[in-house]
Short mmCIF file of C-alpha atoms in Angstrom, two decimals:
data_model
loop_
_atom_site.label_atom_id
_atom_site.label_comp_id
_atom_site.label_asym_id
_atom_site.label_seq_id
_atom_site.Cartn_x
_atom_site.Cartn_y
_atom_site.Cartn_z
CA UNK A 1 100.27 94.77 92.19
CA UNK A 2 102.36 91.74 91.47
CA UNK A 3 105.70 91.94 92.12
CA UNK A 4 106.48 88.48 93.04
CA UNK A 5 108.49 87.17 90.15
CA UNK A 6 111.27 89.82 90.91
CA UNK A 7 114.05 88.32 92.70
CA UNK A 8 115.05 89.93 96.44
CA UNK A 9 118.62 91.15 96.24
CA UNK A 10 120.53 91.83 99.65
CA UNK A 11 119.98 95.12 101.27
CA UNK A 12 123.66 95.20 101.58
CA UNK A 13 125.03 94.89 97.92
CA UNK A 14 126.50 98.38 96.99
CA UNK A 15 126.29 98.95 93.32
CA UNK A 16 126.82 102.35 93.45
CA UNK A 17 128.44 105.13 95.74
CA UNK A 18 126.83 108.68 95.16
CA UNK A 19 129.55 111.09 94.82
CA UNK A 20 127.15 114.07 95.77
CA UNK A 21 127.20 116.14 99.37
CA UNK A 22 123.41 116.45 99.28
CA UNK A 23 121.56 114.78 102.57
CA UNK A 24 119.81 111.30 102.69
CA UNK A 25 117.06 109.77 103.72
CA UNK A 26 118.32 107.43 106.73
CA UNK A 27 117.22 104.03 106.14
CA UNK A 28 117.01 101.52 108.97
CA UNK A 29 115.30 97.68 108.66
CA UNK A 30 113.06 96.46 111.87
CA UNK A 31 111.48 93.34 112.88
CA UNK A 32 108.66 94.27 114.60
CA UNK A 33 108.13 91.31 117.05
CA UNK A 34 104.82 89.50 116.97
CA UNK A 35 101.93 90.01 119.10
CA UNK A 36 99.25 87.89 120.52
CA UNK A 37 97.32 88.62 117.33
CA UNK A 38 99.90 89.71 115.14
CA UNK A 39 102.77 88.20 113.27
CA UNK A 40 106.24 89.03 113.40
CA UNK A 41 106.42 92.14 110.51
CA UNK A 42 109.63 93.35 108.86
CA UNK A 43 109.72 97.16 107.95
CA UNK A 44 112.16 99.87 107.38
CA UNK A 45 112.15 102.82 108.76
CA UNK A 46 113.29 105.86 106.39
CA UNK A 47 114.09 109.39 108.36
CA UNK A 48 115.52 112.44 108.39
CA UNK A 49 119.48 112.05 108.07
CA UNK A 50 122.29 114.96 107.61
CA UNK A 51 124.82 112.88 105.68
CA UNK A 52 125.71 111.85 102.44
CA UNK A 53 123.41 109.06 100.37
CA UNK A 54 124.32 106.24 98.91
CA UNK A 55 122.52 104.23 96.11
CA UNK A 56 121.82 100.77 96.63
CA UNK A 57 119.75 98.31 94.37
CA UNK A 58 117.09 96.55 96.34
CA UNK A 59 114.70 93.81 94.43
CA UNK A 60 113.90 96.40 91.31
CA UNK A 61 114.33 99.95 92.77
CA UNK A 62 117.43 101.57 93.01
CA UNK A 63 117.41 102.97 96.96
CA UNK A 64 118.92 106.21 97.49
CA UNK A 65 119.55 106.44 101.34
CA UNK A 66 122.14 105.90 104.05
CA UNK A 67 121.92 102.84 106.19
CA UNK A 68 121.38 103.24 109.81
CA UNK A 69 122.13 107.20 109.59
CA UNK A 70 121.46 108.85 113.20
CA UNK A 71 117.83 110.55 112.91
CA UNK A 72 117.58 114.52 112.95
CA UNK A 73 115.32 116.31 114.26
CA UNK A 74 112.47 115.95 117.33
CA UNK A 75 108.89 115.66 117.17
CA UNK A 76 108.72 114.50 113.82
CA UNK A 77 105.42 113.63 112.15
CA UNK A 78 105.19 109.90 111.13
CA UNK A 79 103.82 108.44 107.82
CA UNK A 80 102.93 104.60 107.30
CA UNK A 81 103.45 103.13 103.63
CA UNK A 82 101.39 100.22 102.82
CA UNK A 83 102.25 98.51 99.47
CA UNK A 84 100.08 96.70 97.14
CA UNK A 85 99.36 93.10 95.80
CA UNK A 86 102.59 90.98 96.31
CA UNK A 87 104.49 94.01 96.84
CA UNK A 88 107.30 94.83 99.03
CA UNK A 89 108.50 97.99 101.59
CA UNK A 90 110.51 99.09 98.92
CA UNK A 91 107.91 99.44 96.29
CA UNK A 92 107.39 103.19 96.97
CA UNK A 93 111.10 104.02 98.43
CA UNK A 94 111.21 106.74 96.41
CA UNK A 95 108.03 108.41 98.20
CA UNK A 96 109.45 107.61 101.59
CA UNK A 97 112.84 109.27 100.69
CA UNK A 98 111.59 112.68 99.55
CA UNK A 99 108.98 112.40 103.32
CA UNK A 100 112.33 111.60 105.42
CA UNK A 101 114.00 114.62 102.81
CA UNK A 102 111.31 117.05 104.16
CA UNK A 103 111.26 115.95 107.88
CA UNK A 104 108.71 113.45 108.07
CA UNK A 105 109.77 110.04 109.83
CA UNK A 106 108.53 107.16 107.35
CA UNK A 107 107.65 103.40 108.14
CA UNK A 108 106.73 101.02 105.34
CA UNK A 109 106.19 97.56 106.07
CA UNK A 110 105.86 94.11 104.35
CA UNK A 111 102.05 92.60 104.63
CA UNK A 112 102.35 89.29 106.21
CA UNK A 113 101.14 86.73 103.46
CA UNK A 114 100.67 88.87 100.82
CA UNK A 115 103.56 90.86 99.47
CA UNK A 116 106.43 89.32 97.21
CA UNK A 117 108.52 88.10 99.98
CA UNK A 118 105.65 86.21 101.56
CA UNK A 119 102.50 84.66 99.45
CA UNK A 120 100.75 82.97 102.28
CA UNK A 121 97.32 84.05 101.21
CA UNK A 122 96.64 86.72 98.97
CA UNK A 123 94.00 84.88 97.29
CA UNK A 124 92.05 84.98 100.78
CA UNK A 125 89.56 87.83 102.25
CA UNK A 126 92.51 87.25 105.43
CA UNK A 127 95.15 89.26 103.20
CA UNK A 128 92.53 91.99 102.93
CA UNK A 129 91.71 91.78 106.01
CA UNK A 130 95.11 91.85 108.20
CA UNK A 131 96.40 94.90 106.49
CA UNK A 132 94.49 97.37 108.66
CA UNK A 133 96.05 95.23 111.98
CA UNK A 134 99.11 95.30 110.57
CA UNK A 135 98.77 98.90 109.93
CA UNK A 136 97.82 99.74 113.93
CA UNK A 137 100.64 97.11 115.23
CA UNK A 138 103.02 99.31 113.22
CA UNK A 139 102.05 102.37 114.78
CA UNK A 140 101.92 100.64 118.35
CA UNK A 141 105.96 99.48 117.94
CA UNK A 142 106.43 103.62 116.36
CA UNK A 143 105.20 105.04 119.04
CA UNK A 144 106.41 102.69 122.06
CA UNK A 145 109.50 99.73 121.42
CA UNK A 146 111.02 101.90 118.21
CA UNK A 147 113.99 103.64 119.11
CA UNK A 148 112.76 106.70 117.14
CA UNK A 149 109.59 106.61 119.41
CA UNK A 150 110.72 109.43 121.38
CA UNK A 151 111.61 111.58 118.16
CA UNK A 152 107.72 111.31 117.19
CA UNK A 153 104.93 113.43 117.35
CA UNK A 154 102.09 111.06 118.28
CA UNK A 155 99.43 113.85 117.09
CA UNK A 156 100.91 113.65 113.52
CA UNK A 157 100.12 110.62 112.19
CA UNK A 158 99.31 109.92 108.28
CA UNK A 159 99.76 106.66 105.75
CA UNK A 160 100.11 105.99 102.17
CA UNK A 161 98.98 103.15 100.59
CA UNK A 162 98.85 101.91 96.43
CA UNK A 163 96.36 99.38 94.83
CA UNK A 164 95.69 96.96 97.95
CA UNK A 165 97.59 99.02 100.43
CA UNK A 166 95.41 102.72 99.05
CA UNK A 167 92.28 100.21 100.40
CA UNK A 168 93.88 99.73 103.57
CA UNK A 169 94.81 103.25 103.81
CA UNK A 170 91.09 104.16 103.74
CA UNK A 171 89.82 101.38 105.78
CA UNK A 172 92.15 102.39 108.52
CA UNK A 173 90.76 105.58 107.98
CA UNK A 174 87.77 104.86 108.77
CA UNK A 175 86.01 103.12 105.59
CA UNK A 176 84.14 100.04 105.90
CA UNK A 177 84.15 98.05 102.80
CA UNK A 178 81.46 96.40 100.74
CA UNK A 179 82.56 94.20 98.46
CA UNK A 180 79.34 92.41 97.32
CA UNK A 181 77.78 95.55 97.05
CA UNK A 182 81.04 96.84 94.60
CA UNK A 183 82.17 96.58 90.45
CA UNK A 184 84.89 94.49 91.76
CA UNK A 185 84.63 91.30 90.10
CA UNK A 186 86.46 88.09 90.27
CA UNK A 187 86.62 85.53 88.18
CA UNK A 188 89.75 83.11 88.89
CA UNK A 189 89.06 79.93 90.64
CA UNK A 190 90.22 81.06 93.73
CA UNK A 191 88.57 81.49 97.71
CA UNK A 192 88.53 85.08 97.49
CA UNK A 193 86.55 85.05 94.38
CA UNK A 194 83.57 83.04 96.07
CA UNK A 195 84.30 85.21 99.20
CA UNK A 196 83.88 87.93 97.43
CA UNK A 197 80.34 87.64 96.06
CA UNK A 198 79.11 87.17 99.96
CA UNK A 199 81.10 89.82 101.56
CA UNK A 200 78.87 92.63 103.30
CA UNK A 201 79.13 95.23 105.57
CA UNK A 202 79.03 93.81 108.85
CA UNK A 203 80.72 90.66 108.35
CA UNK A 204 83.83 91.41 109.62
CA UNK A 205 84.99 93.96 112.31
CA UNK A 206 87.12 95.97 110.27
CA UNK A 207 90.02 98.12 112.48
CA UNK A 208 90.31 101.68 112.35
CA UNK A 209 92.77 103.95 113.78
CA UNK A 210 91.71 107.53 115.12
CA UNK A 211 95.40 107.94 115.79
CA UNK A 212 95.62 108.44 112.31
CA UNK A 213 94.65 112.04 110.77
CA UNK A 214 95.27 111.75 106.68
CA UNK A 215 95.07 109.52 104.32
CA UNK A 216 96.96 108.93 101.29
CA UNK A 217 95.33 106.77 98.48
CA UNK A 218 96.78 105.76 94.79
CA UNK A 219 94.44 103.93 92.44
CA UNK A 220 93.26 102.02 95.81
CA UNK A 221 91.23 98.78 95.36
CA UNK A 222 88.00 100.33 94.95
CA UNK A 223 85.36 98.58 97.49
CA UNK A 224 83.15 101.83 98.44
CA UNK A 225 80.43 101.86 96.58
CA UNK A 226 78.24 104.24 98.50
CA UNK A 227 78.33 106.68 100.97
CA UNK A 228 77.84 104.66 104.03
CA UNK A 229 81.24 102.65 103.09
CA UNK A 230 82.88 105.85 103.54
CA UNK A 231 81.18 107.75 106.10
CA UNK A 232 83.55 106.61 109.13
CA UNK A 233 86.42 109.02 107.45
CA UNK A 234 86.25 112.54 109.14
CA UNK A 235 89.87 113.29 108.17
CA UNK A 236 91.56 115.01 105.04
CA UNK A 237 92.10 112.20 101.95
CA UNK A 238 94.14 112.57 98.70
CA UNK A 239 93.57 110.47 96.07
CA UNK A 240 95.14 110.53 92.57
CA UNK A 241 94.37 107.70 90.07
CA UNK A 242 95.20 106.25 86.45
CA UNK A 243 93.89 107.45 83.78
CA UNK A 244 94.52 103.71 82.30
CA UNK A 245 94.35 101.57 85.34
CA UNK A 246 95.32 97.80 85.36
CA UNK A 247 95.58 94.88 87.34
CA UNK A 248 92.32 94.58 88.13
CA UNK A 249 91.75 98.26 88.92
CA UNK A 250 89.57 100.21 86.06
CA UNK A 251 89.59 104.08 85.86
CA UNK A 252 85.37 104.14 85.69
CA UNK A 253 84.85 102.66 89.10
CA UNK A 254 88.02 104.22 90.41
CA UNK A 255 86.86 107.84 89.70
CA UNK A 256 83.30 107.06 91.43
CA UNK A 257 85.06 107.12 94.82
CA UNK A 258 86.10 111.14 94.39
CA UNK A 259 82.60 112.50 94.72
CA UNK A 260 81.65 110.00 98.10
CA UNK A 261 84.21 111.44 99.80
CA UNK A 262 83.87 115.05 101.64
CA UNK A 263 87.23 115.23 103.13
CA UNK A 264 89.29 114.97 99.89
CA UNK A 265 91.76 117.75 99.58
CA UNK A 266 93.65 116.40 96.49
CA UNK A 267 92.43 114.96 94.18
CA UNK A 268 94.20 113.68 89.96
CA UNK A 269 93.45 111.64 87.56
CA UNK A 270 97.28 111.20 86.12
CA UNK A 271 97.00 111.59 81.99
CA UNK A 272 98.38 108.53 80.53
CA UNK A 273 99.56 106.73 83.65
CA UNK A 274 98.80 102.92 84.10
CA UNK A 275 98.46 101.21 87.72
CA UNK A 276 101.87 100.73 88.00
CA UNK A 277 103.17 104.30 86.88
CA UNK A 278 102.29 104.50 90.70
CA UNK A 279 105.09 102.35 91.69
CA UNK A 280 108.71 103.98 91.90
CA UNK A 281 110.95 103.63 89.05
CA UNK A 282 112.54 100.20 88.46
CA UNK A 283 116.17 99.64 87.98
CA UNK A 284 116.66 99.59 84.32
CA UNK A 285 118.22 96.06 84.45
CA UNK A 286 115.14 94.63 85.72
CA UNK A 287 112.53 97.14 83.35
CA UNK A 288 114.05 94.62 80.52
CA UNK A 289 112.61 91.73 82.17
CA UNK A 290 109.36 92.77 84.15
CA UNK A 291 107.77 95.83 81.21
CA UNK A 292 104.29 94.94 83.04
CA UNK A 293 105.13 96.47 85.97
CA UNK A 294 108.77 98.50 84.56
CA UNK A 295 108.26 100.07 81.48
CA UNK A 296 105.68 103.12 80.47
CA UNK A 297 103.70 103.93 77.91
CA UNK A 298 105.21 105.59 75.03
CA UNK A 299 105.49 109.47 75.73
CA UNK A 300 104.97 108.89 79.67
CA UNK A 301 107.47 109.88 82.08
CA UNK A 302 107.23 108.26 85.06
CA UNK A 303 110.02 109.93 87.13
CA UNK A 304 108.35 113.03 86.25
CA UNK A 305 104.93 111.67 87.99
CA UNK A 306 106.89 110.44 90.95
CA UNK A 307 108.64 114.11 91.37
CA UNK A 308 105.05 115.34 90.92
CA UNK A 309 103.00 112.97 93.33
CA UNK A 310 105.79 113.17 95.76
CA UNK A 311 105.54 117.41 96.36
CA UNK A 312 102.54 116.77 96.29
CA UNK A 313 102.62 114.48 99.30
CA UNK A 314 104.41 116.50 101.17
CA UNK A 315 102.41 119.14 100.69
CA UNK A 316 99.43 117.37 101.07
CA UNK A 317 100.52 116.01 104.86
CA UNK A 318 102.05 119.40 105.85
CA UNK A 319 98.68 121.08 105.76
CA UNK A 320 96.57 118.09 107.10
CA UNK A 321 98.80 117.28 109.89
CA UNK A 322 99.18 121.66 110.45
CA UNK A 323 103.16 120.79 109.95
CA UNK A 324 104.66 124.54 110.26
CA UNK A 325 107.98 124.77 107.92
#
């Protein structure tokens, strides 16, 4: 998903104070330091919170949380977030609020080099290839430097991913991807499009993480061809899709994923919906501007799909993770 062309606005420009008394999602940013083998990573970290939100535009989404609220609650499950194509932490805020709303402790991250705040490579099998590292450093600084690390229960671990990040969500699942072997098809005059046509199984070591027990997918990059790509998951999978697709994502090789995997437990194709119905709502100043990615098709309602999806979610990781109410 592209996202680049909307312009970062500070975290800390109030537009609007919410007058109501209803709880928050807390909302704290990170800089998760770098590793031998991974880069520096900002994230934010959305939780549980017991005081009053306030609304906040960030790039195109208006954010309703409270910044740096104290976390409620102990032994809280955690949930990962990993955006798509030049996309941002904040591309699926709305998700991560209603998670923190419902007790889950939520961590969504910016992909080094290919999300809207930093195009190193996306054009490179290394953007692909990073996300599932990224993904496991993230749940390393969770569950050990975080401050919240003590608040988390380390045997309730899921992630949600869109487009690029709904691949990563089922590669660090388990999936091994086979891209030659795939309907994806390239053809820009770019590295990844010659990489693509020689990428096999077995070329790359791809990380998994058992610490990890669902996985959420929306219209993920679709590199799983056959069973073998997807035989390393053994835990329980949702996956919704677009009826309509876009950006490179097409609804017939999207829905031929569903029947290779065993362990789905949820599975939609959304009436209607385009790629980027998946992303949250965008601020209706910048819908003007960016109706690729903004604006829906006539007679669609995206907030409706987001309030939707998101029970859904929450559902969904409840009974995976065996979350009692």
């Amino acid at each position: 998903m592209r996202l680049s062309k909307i312009i970062p606005v500070a975290i800390g420009a109030l537009l609007a104070a919410c007058a109501s008394f209803t709880l928050a999602a807390g909302l704290r940013l990170v800089d998760i330091p770098a590793t031998e083998t991974v880069p520096a990573l900002k994230a934010a970290i959305w939780s549980p919170c017991a005081r009053p939100p306030e609304t906040r535009q960030v790039t195109a989404f208006m954010v309703r949380a409270r910044r740096d609220c104290p976390v409620e609650g102990a032994k809280l499950p955690l949930i990962v977030i990993s955006h798509g194509f030049t996309g941002s932490m904040y591309g699926h805020h709305d998700t991560a609020e209603a998670l923190a709303d419902n007790g889950f402790l939520v961590v969504s991250l910016n992909h080094t080099g290919d999300s809207g705040m930093s195009m190193k490579y996306p054009w490179d099998m290394l953007a692909f290839e990073r996300r599932p590292i990224e993904i496991k450093r993230v749940i390393d600084y969770m569950l050990g430097e975080a401050r919240e690390a003590s608040r988390i229960d380390a045997s309730k671990i899921g992630v949600f991913g869109f487009s690029r990040g709904g691949f990563t969500s089922l590669v660090v699942a388990g999936a091994v991807p086979n891209f030659a072997g795939s309907e994806v098809r390239c053809k820009m005059d770019r590295p990844l499009c010659r990489q693509l046509e020689r990428e096999a199984p077995g070329m790359r070591d791809w990380v998994h993480d058992v610490r990890v027990k669902a996985a959420a997918a929306v219209d993920p990059l679709n590199v799983f061809p056959d069973a073998a790509s997807v035989a390393g998951i053994k835990i329980p999978v949702f996956l919704w899709i677009s009826e309509k697709g876009g950006d490179g994502v097409e609804p017939a090789t999207e829905a031929k994923l569903h029947p290779l995997l065993p362990t789905a437990r949820d599975y939609k194709v959304v009436q209607n919906a385009g790629h980027f119905d998946f992303l949250a709502p965008c601020a209706e100043a910048v819908a003007r501007h960016e109706p690729e990615i903004c604006q829906d098709a006539p007679g669609f309602d995206r907030a409706a799909l987001h309030r939707q999806m998101n029970e859904a979610l929450i559902q969904f990781f409840r009974t995976a993770l065996d979350i009692k109410a």
